[in-house]
Short mmCIF file of C-alpha atoms in Angstrom, two decimals:
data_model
loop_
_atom_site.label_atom_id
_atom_site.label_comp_id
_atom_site.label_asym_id
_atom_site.label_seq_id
_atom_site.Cartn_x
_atom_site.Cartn_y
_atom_site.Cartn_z
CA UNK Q 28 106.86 36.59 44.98
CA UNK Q 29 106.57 38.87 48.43
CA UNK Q 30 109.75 40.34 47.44
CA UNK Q 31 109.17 41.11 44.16
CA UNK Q 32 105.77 42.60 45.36
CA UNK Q 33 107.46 44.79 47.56
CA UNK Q 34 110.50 45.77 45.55
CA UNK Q 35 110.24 49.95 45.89
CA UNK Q 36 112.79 50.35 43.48
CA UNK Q 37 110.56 50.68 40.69
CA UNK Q 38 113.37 49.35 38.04
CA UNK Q 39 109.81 48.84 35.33
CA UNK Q 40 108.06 52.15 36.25
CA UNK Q 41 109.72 53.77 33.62
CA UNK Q 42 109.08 50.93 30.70
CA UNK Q 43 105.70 50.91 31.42
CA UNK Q 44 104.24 52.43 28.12
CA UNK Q 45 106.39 50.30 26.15
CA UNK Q 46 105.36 47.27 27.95
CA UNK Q 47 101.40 48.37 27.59
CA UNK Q 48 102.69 48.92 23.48
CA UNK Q 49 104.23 45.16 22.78
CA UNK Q 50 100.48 43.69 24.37
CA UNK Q 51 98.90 46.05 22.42
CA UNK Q 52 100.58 44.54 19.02
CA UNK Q 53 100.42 40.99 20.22
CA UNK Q 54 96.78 41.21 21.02
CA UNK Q 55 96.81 42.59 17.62
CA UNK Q 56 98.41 39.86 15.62
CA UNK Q 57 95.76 37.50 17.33
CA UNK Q 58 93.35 38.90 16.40
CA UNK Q 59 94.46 39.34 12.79
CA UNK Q 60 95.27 35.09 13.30
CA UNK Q 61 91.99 34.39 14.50
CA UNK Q 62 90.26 36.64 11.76
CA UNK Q 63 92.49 34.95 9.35
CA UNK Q 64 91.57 31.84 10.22
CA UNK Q 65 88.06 32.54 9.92
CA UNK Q 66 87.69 33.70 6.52
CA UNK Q 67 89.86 30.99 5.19
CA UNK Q 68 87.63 28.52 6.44
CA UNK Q 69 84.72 30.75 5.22
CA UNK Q 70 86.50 30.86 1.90
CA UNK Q 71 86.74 26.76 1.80
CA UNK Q 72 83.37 26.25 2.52
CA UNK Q 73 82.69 28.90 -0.27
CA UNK Q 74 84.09 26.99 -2.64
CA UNK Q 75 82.41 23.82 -1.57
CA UNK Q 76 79.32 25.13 -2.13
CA UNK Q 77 80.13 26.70 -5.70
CA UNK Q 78 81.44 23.97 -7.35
CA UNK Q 79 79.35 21.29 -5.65
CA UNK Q 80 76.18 22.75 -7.80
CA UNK Q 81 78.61 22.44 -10.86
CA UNK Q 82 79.60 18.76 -10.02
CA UNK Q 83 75.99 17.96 -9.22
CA UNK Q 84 74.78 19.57 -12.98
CA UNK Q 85 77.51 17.79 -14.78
CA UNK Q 86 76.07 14.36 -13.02
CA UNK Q 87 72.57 15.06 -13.50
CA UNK Q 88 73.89 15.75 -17.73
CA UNK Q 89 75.36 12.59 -17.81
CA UNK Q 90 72.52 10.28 -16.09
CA UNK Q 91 70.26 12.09 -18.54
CA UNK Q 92 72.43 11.65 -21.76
CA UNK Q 93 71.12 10.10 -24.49
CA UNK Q 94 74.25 8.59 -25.13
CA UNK Q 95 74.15 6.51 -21.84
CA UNK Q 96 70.62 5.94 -22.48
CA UNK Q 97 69.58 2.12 -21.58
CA UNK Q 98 65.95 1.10 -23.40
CA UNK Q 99 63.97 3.45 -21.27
CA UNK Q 100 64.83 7.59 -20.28
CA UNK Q 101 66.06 6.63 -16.79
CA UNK Q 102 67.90 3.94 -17.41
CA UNK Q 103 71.64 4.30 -17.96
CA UNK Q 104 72.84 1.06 -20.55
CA UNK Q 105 75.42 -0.85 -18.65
CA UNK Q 106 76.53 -2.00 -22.01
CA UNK Q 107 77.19 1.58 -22.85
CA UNK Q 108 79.04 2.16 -20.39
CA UNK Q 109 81.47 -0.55 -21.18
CA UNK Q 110 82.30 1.52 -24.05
CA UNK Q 111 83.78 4.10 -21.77
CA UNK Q 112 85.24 2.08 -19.04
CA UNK Q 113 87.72 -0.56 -18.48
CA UNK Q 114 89.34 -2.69 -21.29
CA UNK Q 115 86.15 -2.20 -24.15
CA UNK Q 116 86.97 1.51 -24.25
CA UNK Q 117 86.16 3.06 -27.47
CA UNK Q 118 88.71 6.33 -27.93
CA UNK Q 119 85.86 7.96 -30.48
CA UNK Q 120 83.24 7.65 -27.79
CA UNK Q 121 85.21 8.78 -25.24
CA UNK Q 122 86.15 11.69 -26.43
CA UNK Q 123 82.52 12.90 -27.95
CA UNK Q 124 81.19 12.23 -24.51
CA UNK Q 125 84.11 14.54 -22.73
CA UNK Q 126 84.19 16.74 -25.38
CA UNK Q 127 80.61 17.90 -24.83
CA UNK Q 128 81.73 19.16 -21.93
CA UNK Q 129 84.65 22.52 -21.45
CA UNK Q 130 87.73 21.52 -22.16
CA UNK Q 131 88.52 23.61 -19.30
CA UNK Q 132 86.54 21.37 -16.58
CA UNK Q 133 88.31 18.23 -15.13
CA UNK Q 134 86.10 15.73 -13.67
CA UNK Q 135 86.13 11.73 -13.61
CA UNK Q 136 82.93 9.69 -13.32
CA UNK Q 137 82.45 6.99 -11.49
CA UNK Q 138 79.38 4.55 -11.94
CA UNK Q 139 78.39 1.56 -9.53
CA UNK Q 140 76.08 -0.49 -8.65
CA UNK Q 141 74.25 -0.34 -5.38
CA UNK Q 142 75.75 -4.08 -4.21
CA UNK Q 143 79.28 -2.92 -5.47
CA UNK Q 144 79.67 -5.49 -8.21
CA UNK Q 145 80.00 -3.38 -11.29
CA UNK Q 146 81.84 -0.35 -11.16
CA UNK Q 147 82.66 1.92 -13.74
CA UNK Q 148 85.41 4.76 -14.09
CA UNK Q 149 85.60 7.32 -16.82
CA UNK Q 150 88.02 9.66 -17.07
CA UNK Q 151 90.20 11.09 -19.32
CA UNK Q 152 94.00 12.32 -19.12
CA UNK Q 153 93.59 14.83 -16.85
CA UNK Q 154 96.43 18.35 -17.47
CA UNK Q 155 99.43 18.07 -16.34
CA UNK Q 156 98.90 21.20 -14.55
CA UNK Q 157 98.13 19.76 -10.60
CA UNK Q 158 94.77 20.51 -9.36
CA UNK Q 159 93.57 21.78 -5.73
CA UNK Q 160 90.46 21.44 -5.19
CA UNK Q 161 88.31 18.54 -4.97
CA UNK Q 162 84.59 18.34 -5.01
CA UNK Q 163 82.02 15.50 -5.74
CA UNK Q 164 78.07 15.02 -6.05
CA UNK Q 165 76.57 11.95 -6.24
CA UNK Q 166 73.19 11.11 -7.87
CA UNK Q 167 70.88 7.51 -7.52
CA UNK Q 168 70.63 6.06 -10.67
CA UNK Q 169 69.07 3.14 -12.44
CA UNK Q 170 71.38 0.95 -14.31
CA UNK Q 171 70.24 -1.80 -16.80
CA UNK Q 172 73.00 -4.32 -16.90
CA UNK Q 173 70.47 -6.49 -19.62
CA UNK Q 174 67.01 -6.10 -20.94
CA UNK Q 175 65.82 -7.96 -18.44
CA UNK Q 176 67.87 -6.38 -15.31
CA UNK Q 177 67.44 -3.16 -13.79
CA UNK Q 178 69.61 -2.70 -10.19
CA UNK Q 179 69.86 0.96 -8.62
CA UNK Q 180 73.34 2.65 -8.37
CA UNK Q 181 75.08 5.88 -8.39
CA UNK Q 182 76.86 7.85 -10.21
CA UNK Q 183 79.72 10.31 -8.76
CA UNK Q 184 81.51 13.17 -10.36
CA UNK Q 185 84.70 13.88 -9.09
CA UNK Q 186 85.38 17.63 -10.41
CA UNK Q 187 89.05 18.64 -10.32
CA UNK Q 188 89.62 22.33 -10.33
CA UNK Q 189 92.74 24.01 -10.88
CA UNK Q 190 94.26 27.42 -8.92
CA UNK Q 191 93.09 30.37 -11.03
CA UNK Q 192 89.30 28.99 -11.30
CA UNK Q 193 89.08 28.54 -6.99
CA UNK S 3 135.98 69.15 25.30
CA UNK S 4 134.22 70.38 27.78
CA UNK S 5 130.62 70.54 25.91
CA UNK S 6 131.51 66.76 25.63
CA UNK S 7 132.31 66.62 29.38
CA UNK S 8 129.18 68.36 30.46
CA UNK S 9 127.11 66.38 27.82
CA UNK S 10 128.68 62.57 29.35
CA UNK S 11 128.13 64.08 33.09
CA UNK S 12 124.58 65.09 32.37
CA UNK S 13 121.91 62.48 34.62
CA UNK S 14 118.44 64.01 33.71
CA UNK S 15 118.02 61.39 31.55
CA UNK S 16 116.75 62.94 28.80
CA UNK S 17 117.70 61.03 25.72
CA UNK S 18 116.30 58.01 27.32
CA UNK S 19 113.07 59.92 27.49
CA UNK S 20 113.30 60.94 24.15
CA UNK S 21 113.85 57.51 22.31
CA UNK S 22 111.37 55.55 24.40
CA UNK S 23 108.65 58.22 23.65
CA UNK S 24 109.61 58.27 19.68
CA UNK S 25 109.69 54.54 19.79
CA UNK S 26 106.27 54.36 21.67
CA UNK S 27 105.13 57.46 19.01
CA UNK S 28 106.51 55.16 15.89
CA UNK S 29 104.79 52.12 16.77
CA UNK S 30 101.76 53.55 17.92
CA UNK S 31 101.56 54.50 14.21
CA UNK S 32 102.50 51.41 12.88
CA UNK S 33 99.64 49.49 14.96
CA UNK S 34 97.18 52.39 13.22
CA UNK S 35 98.33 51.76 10.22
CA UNK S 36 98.26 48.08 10.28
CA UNK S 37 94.35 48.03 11.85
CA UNK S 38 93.48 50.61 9.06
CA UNK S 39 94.77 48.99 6.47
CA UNK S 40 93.04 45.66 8.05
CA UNK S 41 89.61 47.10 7.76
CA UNK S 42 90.36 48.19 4.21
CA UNK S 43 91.44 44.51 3.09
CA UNK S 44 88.41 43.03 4.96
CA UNK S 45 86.23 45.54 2.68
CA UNK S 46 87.52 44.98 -0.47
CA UNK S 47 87.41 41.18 0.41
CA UNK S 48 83.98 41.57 0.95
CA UNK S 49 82.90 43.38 -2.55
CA UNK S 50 85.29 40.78 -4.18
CA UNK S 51 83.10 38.00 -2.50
CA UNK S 52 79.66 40.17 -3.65
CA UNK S 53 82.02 40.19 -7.52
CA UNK S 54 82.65 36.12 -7.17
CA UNK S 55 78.54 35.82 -6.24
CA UNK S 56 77.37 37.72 -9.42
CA UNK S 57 79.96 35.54 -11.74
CA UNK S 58 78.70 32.54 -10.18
CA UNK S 59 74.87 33.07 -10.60
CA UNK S 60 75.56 33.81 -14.13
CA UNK S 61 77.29 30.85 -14.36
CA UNK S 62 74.83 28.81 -12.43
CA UNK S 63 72.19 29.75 -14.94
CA UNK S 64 74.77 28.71 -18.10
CA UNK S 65 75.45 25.50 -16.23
CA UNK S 66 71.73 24.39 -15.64
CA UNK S 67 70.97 25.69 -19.48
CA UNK S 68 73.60 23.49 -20.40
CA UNK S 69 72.98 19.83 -18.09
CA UNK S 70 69.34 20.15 -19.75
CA UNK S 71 69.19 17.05 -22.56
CA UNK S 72 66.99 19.12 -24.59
CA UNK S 73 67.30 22.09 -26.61
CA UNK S 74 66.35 24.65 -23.84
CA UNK S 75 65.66 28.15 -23.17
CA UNK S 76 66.22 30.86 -20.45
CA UNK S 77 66.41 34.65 -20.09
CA UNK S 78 68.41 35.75 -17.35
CA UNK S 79 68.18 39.58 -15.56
CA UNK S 80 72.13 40.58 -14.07
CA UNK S 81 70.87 42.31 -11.23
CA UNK S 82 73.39 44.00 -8.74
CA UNK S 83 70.91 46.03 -6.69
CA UNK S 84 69.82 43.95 -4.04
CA UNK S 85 74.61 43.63 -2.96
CA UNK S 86 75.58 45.90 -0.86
CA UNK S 87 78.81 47.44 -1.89
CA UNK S 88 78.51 46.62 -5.75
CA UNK S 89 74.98 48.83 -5.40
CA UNK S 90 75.04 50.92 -8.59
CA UNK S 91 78.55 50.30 -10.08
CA UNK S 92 78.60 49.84 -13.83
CA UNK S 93 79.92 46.19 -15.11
CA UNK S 94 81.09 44.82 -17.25
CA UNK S 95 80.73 41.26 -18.57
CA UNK S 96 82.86 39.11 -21.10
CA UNK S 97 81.80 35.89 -22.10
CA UNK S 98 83.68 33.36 -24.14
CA UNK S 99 83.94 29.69 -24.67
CA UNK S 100 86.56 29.30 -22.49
CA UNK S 101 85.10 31.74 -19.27
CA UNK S 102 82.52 34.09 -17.83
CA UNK S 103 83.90 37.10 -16.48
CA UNK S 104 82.58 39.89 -14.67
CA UNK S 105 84.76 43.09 -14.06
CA UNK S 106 84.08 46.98 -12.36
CA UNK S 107 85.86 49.58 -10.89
CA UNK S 108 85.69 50.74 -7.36
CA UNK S 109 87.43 53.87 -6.36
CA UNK S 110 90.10 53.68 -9.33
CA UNK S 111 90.30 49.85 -8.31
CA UNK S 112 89.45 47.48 -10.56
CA UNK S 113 87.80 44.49 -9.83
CA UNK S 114 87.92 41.14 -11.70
CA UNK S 115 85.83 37.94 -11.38
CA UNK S 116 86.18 34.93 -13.84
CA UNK S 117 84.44 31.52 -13.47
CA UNK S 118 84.79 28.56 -16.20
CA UNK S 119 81.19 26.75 -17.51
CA UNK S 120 80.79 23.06 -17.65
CA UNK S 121 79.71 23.01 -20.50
CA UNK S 122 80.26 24.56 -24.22
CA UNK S 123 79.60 27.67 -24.99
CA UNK S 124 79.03 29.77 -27.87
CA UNK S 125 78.71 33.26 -26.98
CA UNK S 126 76.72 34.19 -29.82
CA UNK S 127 72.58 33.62 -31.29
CA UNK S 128 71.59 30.88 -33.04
CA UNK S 129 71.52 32.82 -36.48
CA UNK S 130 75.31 33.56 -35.93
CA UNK S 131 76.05 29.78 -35.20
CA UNK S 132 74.50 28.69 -38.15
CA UNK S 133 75.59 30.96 -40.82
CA UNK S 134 78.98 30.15 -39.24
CA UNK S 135 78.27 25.84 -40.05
CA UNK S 136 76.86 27.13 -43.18
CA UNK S 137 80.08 28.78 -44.40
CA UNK S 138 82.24 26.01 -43.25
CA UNK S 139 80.23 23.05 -43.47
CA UNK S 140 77.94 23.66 -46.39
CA UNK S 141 75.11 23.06 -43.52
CA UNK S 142 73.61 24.50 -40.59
CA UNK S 143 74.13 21.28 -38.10
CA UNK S 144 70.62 21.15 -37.40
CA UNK S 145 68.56 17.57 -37.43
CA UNK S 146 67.22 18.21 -40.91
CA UNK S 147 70.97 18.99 -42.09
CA UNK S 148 73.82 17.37 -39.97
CA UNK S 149 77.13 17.94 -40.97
CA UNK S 150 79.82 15.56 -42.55
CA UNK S 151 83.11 16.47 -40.22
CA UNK S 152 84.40 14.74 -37.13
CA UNK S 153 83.14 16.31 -34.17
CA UNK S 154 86.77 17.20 -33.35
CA UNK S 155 86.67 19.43 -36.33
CA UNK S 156 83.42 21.20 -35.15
CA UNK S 157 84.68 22.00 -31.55
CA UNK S 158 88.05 23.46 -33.33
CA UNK S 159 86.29 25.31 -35.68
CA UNK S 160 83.88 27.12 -32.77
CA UNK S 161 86.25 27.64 -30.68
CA UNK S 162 88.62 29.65 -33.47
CA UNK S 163 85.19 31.78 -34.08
CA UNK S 164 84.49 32.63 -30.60
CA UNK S 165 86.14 35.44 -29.32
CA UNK S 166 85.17 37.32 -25.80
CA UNK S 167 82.22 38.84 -26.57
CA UNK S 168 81.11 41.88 -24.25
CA UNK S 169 77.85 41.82 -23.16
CA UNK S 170 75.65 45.29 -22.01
CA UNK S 171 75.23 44.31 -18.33
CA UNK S 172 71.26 46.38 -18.13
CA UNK S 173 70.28 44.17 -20.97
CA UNK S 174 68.60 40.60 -20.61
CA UNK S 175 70.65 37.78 -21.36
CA UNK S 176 69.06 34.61 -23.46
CA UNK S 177 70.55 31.44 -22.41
CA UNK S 178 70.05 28.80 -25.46
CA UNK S 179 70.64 25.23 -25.08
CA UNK S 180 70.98 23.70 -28.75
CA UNK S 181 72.55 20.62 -30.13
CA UNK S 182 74.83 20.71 -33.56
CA UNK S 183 73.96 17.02 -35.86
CA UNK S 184 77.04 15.65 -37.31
CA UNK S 185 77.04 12.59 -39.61
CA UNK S 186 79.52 9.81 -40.88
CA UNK S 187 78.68 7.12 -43.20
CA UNK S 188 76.40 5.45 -40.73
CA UNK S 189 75.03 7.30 -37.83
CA UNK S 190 74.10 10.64 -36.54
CA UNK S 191 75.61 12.10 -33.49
CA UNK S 192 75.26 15.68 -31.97
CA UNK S 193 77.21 17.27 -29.31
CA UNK S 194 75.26 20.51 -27.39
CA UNK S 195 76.55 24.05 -27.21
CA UNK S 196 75.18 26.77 -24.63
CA UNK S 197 74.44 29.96 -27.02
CA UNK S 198 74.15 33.31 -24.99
CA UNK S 199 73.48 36.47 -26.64
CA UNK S 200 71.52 39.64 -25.93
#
């Protein structure tokens, strides 16, 4: 280190600008990085926030449905919702309750109980075209499992959206 | 011979001078360049965000039309005043049943925002929808006449009719939430659209 210090032979001296120039771009290209960086997190969050509202409107549509409809407005029918889950499917009613919504909007819902012991998953064959973004709302719901059983539970929409719609 | 001689003989040094000051010169431009054309891609990132915020307010008012269980209505007001960049610019707005799409033109650039609804829509008044059932059906899908197809048949049908409307973006929208009755033998079912319409 002394000797470099007092090396008088100035072998840098005349590199110097073009030394000053390659920190100039570097501190450049970090910058650009960190800027970069920012907005693409800025830009995820974005499109958190966008599609959440959508998810949470297409849950709200469904726990209000009047085809889920148990024997009161805010109940959901559990028995109804055997008809769109599981091995009871019914293809007709599965398909008029997607087909209310776009054809263009991917989403699965799934249903449960607050104690876990009934679950429910509706979805439908999603396009073959892969998706890459993933967003869900939840809603509290009221199921009635019989006429004489009511237990809270929530519903989840799981909205799948594809590259051109981020 | 001897131009070459004097040339190889010659210590001031001055083609080392030379190319390390054009080098220096060249990339000094390059590192403007690349900062300008920084700040120009942050800008035009910016009015694209203020572009995706207008698409998605329209579509946040379709949406919420559309998750209502009842026939609904709302009137909506584009308003591009209160944005920064997209102050003044004229726009202009497509809506079909497959998107909402928003599109202007700053400094010969054109600008292009699309977002998809939830739900189904109709980009036409409830007259239009009707007449269109009418001519198809034989009735207007309301509750007092539901019509005999399979829903399946409805949606195609609609969706054939409904091309990308343009809509005048100073004008007030009317967001309609209305439900179409279809029958078999033994029930009545209905499946909502979202009509909007100036």
């Amino acid at each position: 280190m002394y000797w470099f210090i007092n090396d008088d032979r100035a072998i840098l001296e005349p590199q110097n600008d073009i030394f000053a120039t390659a920190l100039l771009v570097l501190g450049f290209v970090v910058f650009a990085c960190v800027v970069s960086k920012t907005y693409i997190a800025q830009q995820d969050s974005a499109f958190a926030l966008e599609n959440y509202e959508q998810a949470s409107l297409i849950a709200q549509s469904i726990a209000r449905s009047q085809m889920l409809q148990g024997s009161r407005q805010d109940l959901m029918s559990a028995e109804k919702l055997d008809k769109l889950s599981g091995t009871q499917t019914d293809p007709r009613t599965l398909s008029l309750f997607f087909d209310s919504f776009s054809s263009n909007v991917n989403f699965q819902v799934d249903i449960s109980t607050e104690d876990g012991e009934h679950i429910w998953h509706i979805s439908r064959t999603l396009s073959a075209s892969p998706s890459v973004g993933h967003i869900a709302a939840s809603i509290p719901v009221t199921l009635e499992l019989n006429p004489m059983q009511q237990v809270p539970g929530t519903l989840t929409v799981k909205l799948f959206k594809e590259r051109w719609d981020i | 011979m001897r131009a070459m001689s004097v040339f190889l003989h010659d210590e001031r040094a001055w083609v080392d001078f030379v190319l390390s000051k054009t080098a220096l010169i060249l990339a000094s431009v390059v590192v403007i360049a690349a900062v300008y054309h920084f700040a120009v891609s942050m800008e035009h990132m910016d009015r694209q965000k203020e572009l995706d915020m207008l698409s998605t307010e329209l579509l946040s008012n379709i949406d919420k039309v559309g998750s209502s269980p009842y026939e609904s209505n709302i009137t909506y007001k584009f308003n591009a005043e209160h944005l920064s960049y997209l102050q003044g610019q004229q726009f202009e707005i497509s809506i079909s049943s497959e998107y909402v799409a928003i599109d202007t033109n700053i400094d010969g650039r054109s600008m292009i925002s699309a977002r998809t609804p939830a739900f189904r829509v109709y980009p036409y008044p409830p007259s239009i929808l009707y007449n269109d059932l009418r001519s198809e059906y034989g009735t207007n899908g309301t509750i007092m006449e539901p019509i005999s197809a399979e829903h399946k048949d409805i949606i195609g049908f609609l969706a054939s009719r409904a091309n990308e409307v343009s809509f005048d973006a100073s004008e007030q929208f009317y967001i309609h939430k209305t439900f179409i009755y279809f029958a078999d033998d033994i029930n009545v079912e209905k499946i909502g659209y979202v009509l909007v319409y100036q």
